[in-house]
Amino acid sequence: MPGLTWPNIVFQQELTVYMGKREVRIIHLGRGHTKGDTIVWLPEEKVMFSGDLVEYGATPYTGDAYHEYWPATLDRLQAMQPQKLVPGRGEALTTPEQCQEAIQGTRDFLNDMYESVKAGKAAGKSLSECYAETYALLKPKYGHWVIFDHCVPFDITRCYDEAGGEYPDPRIWTAERDTAMWHSLQEVVENQ
């Protein structure tokens, strides 16, 4: 792309930099929201910037996610015991209890959704059948979260692709693929 700035610093798992005397660690804890998720960790202050690995009061977008890996990545993130956390979406969390609540809420949403879709696909159900069942399961518990109705079609479609190992890596969301997904789910979406 014209004007694209290429990185001039890269790292494998972790990079530590200092901003004055403040230690700042940039860490790849594993796959989750994407293949290359990173967090920023201030170890002395126990402040974490989680990016979209953690959401708070907002529906995680998982259309490019790794649902099989994300819970374990959250386990590693949680083990760091953040005292404050800035999630990908939602309010900044200022207590350890809020941090744990956000991490657990993200984990619960991911597990509830993926397990439902995985079971449906294993039973031979179509994407639209899995979508209808999983949407009905998720709506009472998470439907009040910001952007729920926007994210869930993409999320469930990615779960369906990933379940059973058909597409271990996310497929590119082209305009054509996006349109095809919406058409395949249109009747279900209209009846929600």
PDB file of C-alpha atoms in Angstrom:
ATOM      1  CA  MET A   1       0.000   0.000   0.000  1.00  0.00           C
ATOM      2  CA  PRO A   2       1.336   3.428  -0.810  1.00  0.00           C
ATOM      3  CA  GLY A   3       2.512   5.248   2.289  1.00  0.00           C
ATOM      4  CA  LEU A   4       2.514   2.107   4.476  1.00  0.00           C
ATOM      5  CA  THR A   5       5.122   2.361   7.200  1.00  0.00           C
ATOM      6  CA  TRP A   6       7.009  -0.885   7.663  1.00  0.00           C
ATOM      7  CA  PRO A   7       8.029  -1.892  11.197  1.00  0.00           C
ATOM      8  CA  ASN A   8      11.637  -1.295  12.122  1.00  0.00           C
ATOM      9  CA  ILE A   9      11.442  -3.182  15.449  1.00  0.00           C
ATOM     10  CA  VAL A  10      10.040  -6.702  15.679  1.00  0.00           C
ATOM     11  CA  PHE A  11       9.961  -9.365  18.388  1.00  0.00           C
ATOM     12  CA  GLN A  12       8.981 -13.007  18.819  1.00  0.00           C
ATOM     13  CA  GLN A  13       7.350 -13.280  22.262  1.00  0.00           C
ATOM     14  CA  GLU A  14       8.324 -10.242  24.288  1.00  0.00           C
ATOM     15  CA  LEU A  15      10.012  -6.876  24.023  1.00  0.00           C
ATOM     16  CA  THR A  16      10.943  -4.656  26.957  1.00  0.00           C
ATOM     17  CA  VAL A  17      11.409  -0.925  26.484  1.00  0.00           C
ATOM     18  CA  TYR A  18      11.897   1.879  28.970  1.00  0.00           C
ATOM     19  CA  MET A  19      10.011   5.154  28.911  1.00  0.00           C
ATOM     20  CA  GLY A  20      12.291   7.110  31.179  1.00  0.00           C
ATOM     21  CA  LYS A  21      12.544   4.824  34.227  1.00  0.00           C
ATOM     22  CA  ARG A  22       9.218   3.073  33.553  1.00  0.00           C
ATOM     23  CA  GLU A  23       9.539  -0.505  32.325  1.00  0.00           C
ATOM     24  CA  VAL A  24       7.079  -1.335  29.530  1.00  0.00           C
ATOM     25  CA  ARG A  25       6.746  -4.912  28.349  1.00  0.00           C
ATOM     26  CA  ILE A  26       5.089  -5.759  25.027  1.00  0.00           C
ATOM     27  CA  ILE A  27       4.108  -9.417  25.149  1.00  0.00           C
ATOM     28  CA  HIS A  28       2.576 -11.972  22.808  1.00  0.00           C
ATOM     29  CA  LEU A  29       0.780 -14.394  25.158  1.00  0.00           C
ATOM     30  CA  GLY A  30      -0.745 -16.498  22.400  1.00  0.00           C
ATOM     31  CA  ARG A  31      -3.461 -16.489  19.785  1.00  0.00           C
ATOM     32  CA  GLY A  32      -6.882 -15.129  20.557  1.00  0.00           C
ATOM     33  CA  HIS A  33      -8.608 -12.232  18.868  1.00  0.00           C
ATOM     34  CA  THR A  34      -5.950 -12.595  16.136  1.00  0.00           C
ATOM     35  CA  LYS A  35      -2.819 -14.665  15.518  1.00  0.00           C
ATOM     36  CA  GLY A  36      -0.514 -11.855  16.660  1.00  0.00           C
ATOM     37  CA  ASP A  37      -2.266 -10.348  19.688  1.00  0.00           C
ATOM     38  CA  THR A  38      -0.011  -8.393  21.985  1.00  0.00           C
ATOM     39  CA  ILE A  39      -0.561  -6.795  25.334  1.00  0.00           C
ATOM     40  CA  VAL A  40       1.294  -3.941  26.963  1.00  0.00           C
ATOM     41  CA  TRP A  41       2.219  -4.585  30.587  1.00  0.00           C
ATOM     42  CA  LEU A  42       3.573  -2.157  33.150  1.00  0.00           C
ATOM     43  CA  PRO A  43       4.936  -4.657  35.688  1.00  0.00           C
ATOM     44  CA  GLU A  44       5.680  -2.215  38.509  1.00  0.00           C
ATOM     45  CA  GLU A  45       2.213  -0.670  38.353  1.00  0.00           C
ATOM     46  CA  LYS A  46       0.480  -3.961  37.373  1.00  0.00           C
ATOM     47  CA  VAL A  47      -1.390  -2.111  34.624  1.00  0.00           C
ATOM     48  CA  MET A  48      -2.346  -4.029  31.492  1.00  0.00           C
ATOM     49  CA  PHE A  49      -3.457  -2.822  28.082  1.00  0.00           C
ATOM     50  CA  SER A  50      -5.088  -5.981  26.741  1.00  0.00           C
ATOM     51  CA  GLY A  51      -6.270  -4.857  23.337  1.00  0.00           C
ATOM     52  CA  ASP A  52      -9.194  -6.922  22.075  1.00  0.00           C
ATOM     53  CA  LEU A  53      -8.163 -10.016  24.028  1.00  0.00           C
ATOM     54  CA  VAL A  54     -10.437  -8.633  26.766  1.00  0.00           C
ATOM     55  CA  GLU A  55     -13.671  -6.686  26.338  1.00  0.00           C
ATOM     56  CA  TYR A  56     -15.819  -5.178  29.071  1.00  0.00           C
ATOM     57  CA  GLY A  57     -19.527  -4.681  28.514  1.00  0.00           C
ATOM     58  CA  ALA A  58     -18.953  -5.020  24.790  1.00  0.00           C
ATOM     59  CA  THR A  59     -19.281  -8.031  22.533  1.00  0.00           C
ATOM     60  CA  PRO A  60     -15.940  -9.398  21.356  1.00  0.00           C
ATOM     61  CA  TYR A  61     -15.546  -9.395  17.583  1.00  0.00           C
ATOM     62  CA  THR A  62     -14.172 -12.837  16.770  1.00  0.00           C
ATOM     63  CA  GLY A  63     -14.516 -12.983  12.996  1.00  0.00           C
ATOM     64  CA  ASP A  64     -10.729 -13.373  12.683  1.00  0.00           C
ATOM     65  CA  ALA A  65     -10.173 -15.225  15.948  1.00  0.00           C
ATOM     66  CA  TYR A  66      -8.659 -18.448  17.191  1.00  0.00           C
ATOM     67  CA  HIS A  67     -11.364 -19.810  19.502  1.00  0.00           C
ATOM     68  CA  GLU A  68      -9.401 -22.982  20.272  1.00  0.00           C
ATOM     69  CA  TYR A  69      -6.480 -20.947  21.666  1.00  0.00           C
ATOM     70  CA  TRP A  70      -8.114 -17.826  23.131  1.00  0.00           C
ATOM     71  CA  PRO A  71      -9.146 -19.297  26.527  1.00  0.00           C
ATOM     72  CA  ALA A  72      -5.582 -20.475  27.240  1.00  0.00           C
ATOM     73  CA  THR A  73      -4.260 -17.051  26.241  1.00  0.00           C
ATOM     74  CA  LEU A  74      -6.711 -15.498  28.710  1.00  0.00           C
ATOM     75  CA  ASP A  75      -5.427 -17.906  31.389  1.00  0.00           C
ATOM     76  CA  ARG A  76      -1.887 -16.609  30.857  1.00  0.00           C
ATOM     77  CA  LEU A  77      -3.130 -13.017  30.890  1.00  0.00           C
ATOM     78  CA  GLN A  78      -5.124 -13.613  34.084  1.00  0.00           C
ATOM     79  CA  ALA A  79      -2.120 -15.245  35.787  1.00  0.00           C
ATOM     80  CA  MET A  80      -0.316 -11.892  35.569  1.00  0.00           C
ATOM     81  CA  GLN A  81      -2.902 -10.561  38.063  1.00  0.00           C
ATOM     82  CA  PRO A  82      -3.487  -7.093  36.635  1.00  0.00           C
ATOM     83  CA  GLN A  83      -4.602  -4.484  39.152  1.00  0.00           C
ATOM     84  CA  LYS A  84      -5.836  -2.151  36.402  1.00  0.00           C
ATOM     85  CA  LEU A  85      -6.738  -3.007  32.832  1.00  0.00           C
ATOM     86  CA  VAL A  86      -7.596  -1.101  29.677  1.00  0.00           C
ATOM     87  CA  PRO A  87      -9.693  -3.459  27.521  1.00  0.00           C
ATOM     88  CA  GLY A  88     -10.158  -3.333  23.769  1.00  0.00           C
ATOM     89  CA  ARG A  89     -13.669  -1.949  24.295  1.00  0.00           C
ATOM     90  CA  GLY A  90     -15.384  -0.742  27.418  1.00  0.00           C
ATOM     91  CA  GLU A  91     -14.453   1.299  30.441  1.00  0.00           C
ATOM     92  CA  ALA A  92     -10.971   1.264  31.930  1.00  0.00           C
ATOM     93  CA  LEU A  93     -10.956  -1.137  34.866  1.00  0.00           C
ATOM     94  CA  THR A  94      -9.524   0.267  38.065  1.00  0.00           C
ATOM     95  CA  THR A  95      -9.695  -2.619  40.550  1.00  0.00           C
ATOM     96  CA  PRO A  96      -8.397  -6.194  40.524  1.00  0.00           C
ATOM     97  CA  GLU A  97     -11.990  -7.399  40.881  1.00  0.00           C
ATOM     98  CA  GLN A  98     -13.095  -5.534  37.751  1.00  0.00           C
ATOM     99  CA  CYS A  99     -10.096  -6.921  35.856  1.00  0.00           C
ATOM    100  CA  GLN A 100     -11.024 -10.476  36.820  1.00  0.00           C
ATOM    101  CA  GLU A 101     -14.687  -9.846  35.969  1.00  0.00           C
ATOM    102  CA  ALA A 102     -13.777  -8.595  32.475  1.00  0.00           C
ATOM    103  CA  ILE A 103     -11.402 -11.481  31.773  1.00  0.00           C
ATOM    104  CA  GLN A 104     -13.938 -14.030  33.002  1.00  0.00           C
ATOM    105  CA  GLY A 105     -16.773 -12.363  31.091  1.00  0.00           C
ATOM    106  CA  THR A 106     -14.790 -12.508  27.867  1.00  0.00           C
ATOM    107  CA  ARG A 107     -13.883 -16.154  28.534  1.00  0.00           C
ATOM    108  CA  ASP A 108     -17.507 -17.089  29.318  1.00  0.00           C
ATOM    109  CA  PHE A 109     -18.800 -15.486  26.121  1.00  0.00           C
ATOM    110  CA  LEU A 110     -16.164 -17.246  24.005  1.00  0.00           C
ATOM    111  CA  ASN A 111     -16.743 -20.638  25.637  1.00  0.00           C
ATOM    112  CA  ASP A 112     -20.542 -20.414  25.498  1.00  0.00           C
ATOM    113  CA  MET A 113     -20.492 -19.440  21.841  1.00  0.00           C
ATOM    114  CA  TYR A 114     -17.806 -21.808  20.578  1.00  0.00           C
ATOM    115  CA  GLU A 115     -19.071 -24.869  22.435  1.00  0.00           C
ATOM    116  CA  SER A 116     -22.588 -24.294  21.085  1.00  0.00           C
ATOM    117  CA  VAL A 117     -21.413 -23.944  17.489  1.00  0.00           C
ATOM    118  CA  LYS A 118     -18.997 -26.861  17.798  1.00  0.00           C
ATOM    119  CA  ALA A 119     -21.755 -29.143  19.090  1.00  0.00           C
ATOM    120  CA  GLY A 120     -24.118 -28.021  16.327  1.00  0.00           C
ATOM    121  CA  LYS A 121     -21.570 -28.566  13.596  1.00  0.00           C
ATOM    122  CA  ALA A 122     -20.646 -31.985  15.012  1.00  0.00           C
ATOM    123  CA  ALA A 123     -24.352 -32.873  14.835  1.00  0.00           C
ATOM    124  CA  GLY A 124     -24.362 -31.970  11.129  1.00  0.00           C
ATOM    125  CA  LYS A 125     -26.273 -28.702  11.483  1.00  0.00           C
ATOM    126  CA  SER A 126     -25.920 -25.907   8.943  1.00  0.00           C
ATOM    127  CA  LEU A 127     -24.427 -22.504   9.674  1.00  0.00           C
ATOM    128  CA  SER A 128     -27.888 -20.942   9.846  1.00  0.00           C
ATOM    129  CA  GLU A 129     -29.110 -23.639  12.274  1.00  0.00           C
ATOM    130  CA  CYS A 130     -26.032 -23.164  14.479  1.00  0.00           C
ATOM    131  CA  TYR A 131     -26.500 -19.420  14.280  1.00  0.00           C
ATOM    132  CA  ALA A 132     -30.150 -19.581  15.395  1.00  0.00           C
ATOM    133  CA  GLU A 133     -29.395 -21.913  18.321  1.00  0.00           C
ATOM    134  CA  THR A 134     -26.283 -20.063  19.459  1.00  0.00           C
ATOM    135  CA  TYR A 135     -27.883 -16.632  19.141  1.00  0.00           C
ATOM    136  CA  ALA A 136     -30.784 -17.828  21.321  1.00  0.00           C
ATOM    137  CA  LEU A 137     -28.304 -19.151  23.884  1.00  0.00           C
ATOM    138  CA  LEU A 138     -26.195 -15.973  23.976  1.00  0.00           C
ATOM    139  CA  LYS A 139     -28.889 -13.267  23.771  1.00  0.00           C
ATOM    140  CA  PRO A 140     -30.262 -13.523  27.345  1.00  0.00           C
ATOM    141  CA  LYS A 141     -26.807 -13.355  28.942  1.00  0.00           C
ATOM    142  CA  TYR A 142     -24.887 -11.065  26.581  1.00  0.00           C
ATOM    143  CA  GLY A 143     -27.493  -9.323  24.409  1.00  0.00           C
ATOM    144  CA  HIS A 144     -27.165  -6.070  26.388  1.00  0.00           C
ATOM    145  CA  TRP A 145     -23.474  -5.793  25.507  1.00  0.00           C
ATOM    146  CA  VAL A 146     -22.544  -3.095  23.010  1.00  0.00           C
ATOM    147  CA  ILE A 147     -22.493  -4.198  19.328  1.00  0.00           C
ATOM    148  CA  PHE A 148     -23.932  -7.644  20.131  1.00  0.00           C
ATOM    149  CA  ASP A 149     -26.138  -7.916  17.047  1.00  0.00           C
ATOM    150  CA  HIS A 150     -23.393  -6.615  14.779  1.00  0.00           C
ATOM    151  CA  CYS A 151     -20.617  -8.959  15.981  1.00  0.00           C
ATOM    152  CA  VAL A 152     -22.455 -12.224  16.550  1.00  0.00           C
ATOM    153  CA  PRO A 153     -23.023 -13.145  12.865  1.00  0.00           C
ATOM    154  CA  PHE A 154     -19.294 -12.776  12.140  1.00  0.00           C
ATOM    155  CA  ASP A 155     -18.376 -14.499  15.408  1.00  0.00           C
ATOM    156  CA  ILE A 156     -20.582 -17.523  14.852  1.00  0.00           C
ATOM    157  CA  THR A 157     -19.490 -17.815  11.223  1.00  0.00           C
ATOM    158  CA  ARG A 158     -15.840 -17.945  12.314  1.00  0.00           C
ATOM    159  CA  CYS A 159     -16.692 -20.501  15.025  1.00  0.00           C
ATOM    160  CA  TYR A 160     -18.410 -22.622  12.381  1.00  0.00           C
ATOM    161  CA  ASP A 161     -15.375 -22.407  10.101  1.00  0.00           C
ATOM    162  CA  GLU A 162     -12.970 -23.283  12.916  1.00  0.00           C
ATOM    163  CA  ALA A 163     -14.998 -26.065  14.566  1.00  0.00           C
ATOM    164  CA  GLY A 164     -13.805 -29.419  13.338  1.00  0.00           C
ATOM    165  CA  GLY A 165     -10.580 -27.978  11.934  1.00  0.00           C
ATOM    166  CA  GLU A 166     -11.897 -27.114   8.457  1.00  0.00           C
ATOM    167  CA  TYR A 167     -10.369 -23.626   8.598  1.00  0.00           C
ATOM    168  CA  PRO A 168      -7.801 -23.442  11.403  1.00  0.00           C
ATOM    169  CA  ASP A 169      -6.837 -19.969  10.200  1.00  0.00           C
ATOM    170  CA  PRO A 170      -9.473 -17.290   9.530  1.00  0.00           C
ATOM    171  CA  ARG A 171     -10.591 -16.693   5.977  1.00  0.00           C
ATOM    172  CA  ILE A 172     -10.366 -13.175   4.542  1.00  0.00           C
ATOM    173  CA  TRP A 173     -13.584 -11.186   4.829  1.00  0.00           C
ATOM    174  CA  THR A 174     -14.100  -9.953   1.278  1.00  0.00           C
ATOM    175  CA  ALA A 175     -17.134  -7.914   0.240  1.00  0.00           C
ATOM    176  CA  GLU A 176     -18.451 -11.019  -1.537  1.00  0.00           C
ATOM    177  CA  ARG A 177     -17.989 -13.249   1.508  1.00  0.00           C
ATOM    178  CA  ASP A 178     -19.603 -10.687   3.768  1.00  0.00           C
ATOM    179  CA  THR A 179     -22.630 -10.441   1.455  1.00  0.00           C
ATOM    180  CA  ALA A 180     -22.909 -14.239   1.164  1.00  0.00           C
ATOM    181  CA  MET A 181     -22.843 -14.612   4.955  1.00  0.00           C
ATOM    182  CA  TRP A 182     -25.593 -12.042   5.450  1.00  0.00           C
ATOM    183  CA  HIS A 183     -27.731 -13.682   2.747  1.00  0.00           C
ATOM    184  CA  SER A 184     -27.297 -17.141   4.293  1.00  0.00           C
ATOM    185  CA  LEU A 185     -28.362 -15.840   7.710  1.00  0.00           C
ATOM    186  CA  GLN A 186     -30.942 -13.293   6.515  1.00  0.00           C
ATOM    187  CA  GLU A 187     -34.058 -15.285   7.413  1.00  0.00           C
ATOM    188  CA  VAL A 188     -32.726 -16.100  10.866  1.00  0.00           C
ATOM    189  CA  VAL A 189     -31.566 -12.516  11.517  1.00  0.00           C
ATOM    190  CA  GLU A 190     -34.933 -11.082  10.447  1.00  0.00           C
ATOM    191  CA  ASN A 191     -36.782 -13.396  12.851  1.00  0.00           C
ATOM    192  CA  GLN A 192     -34.721 -12.494  15.935  1.00  0.00           C
TER     193      GLN A 192
END
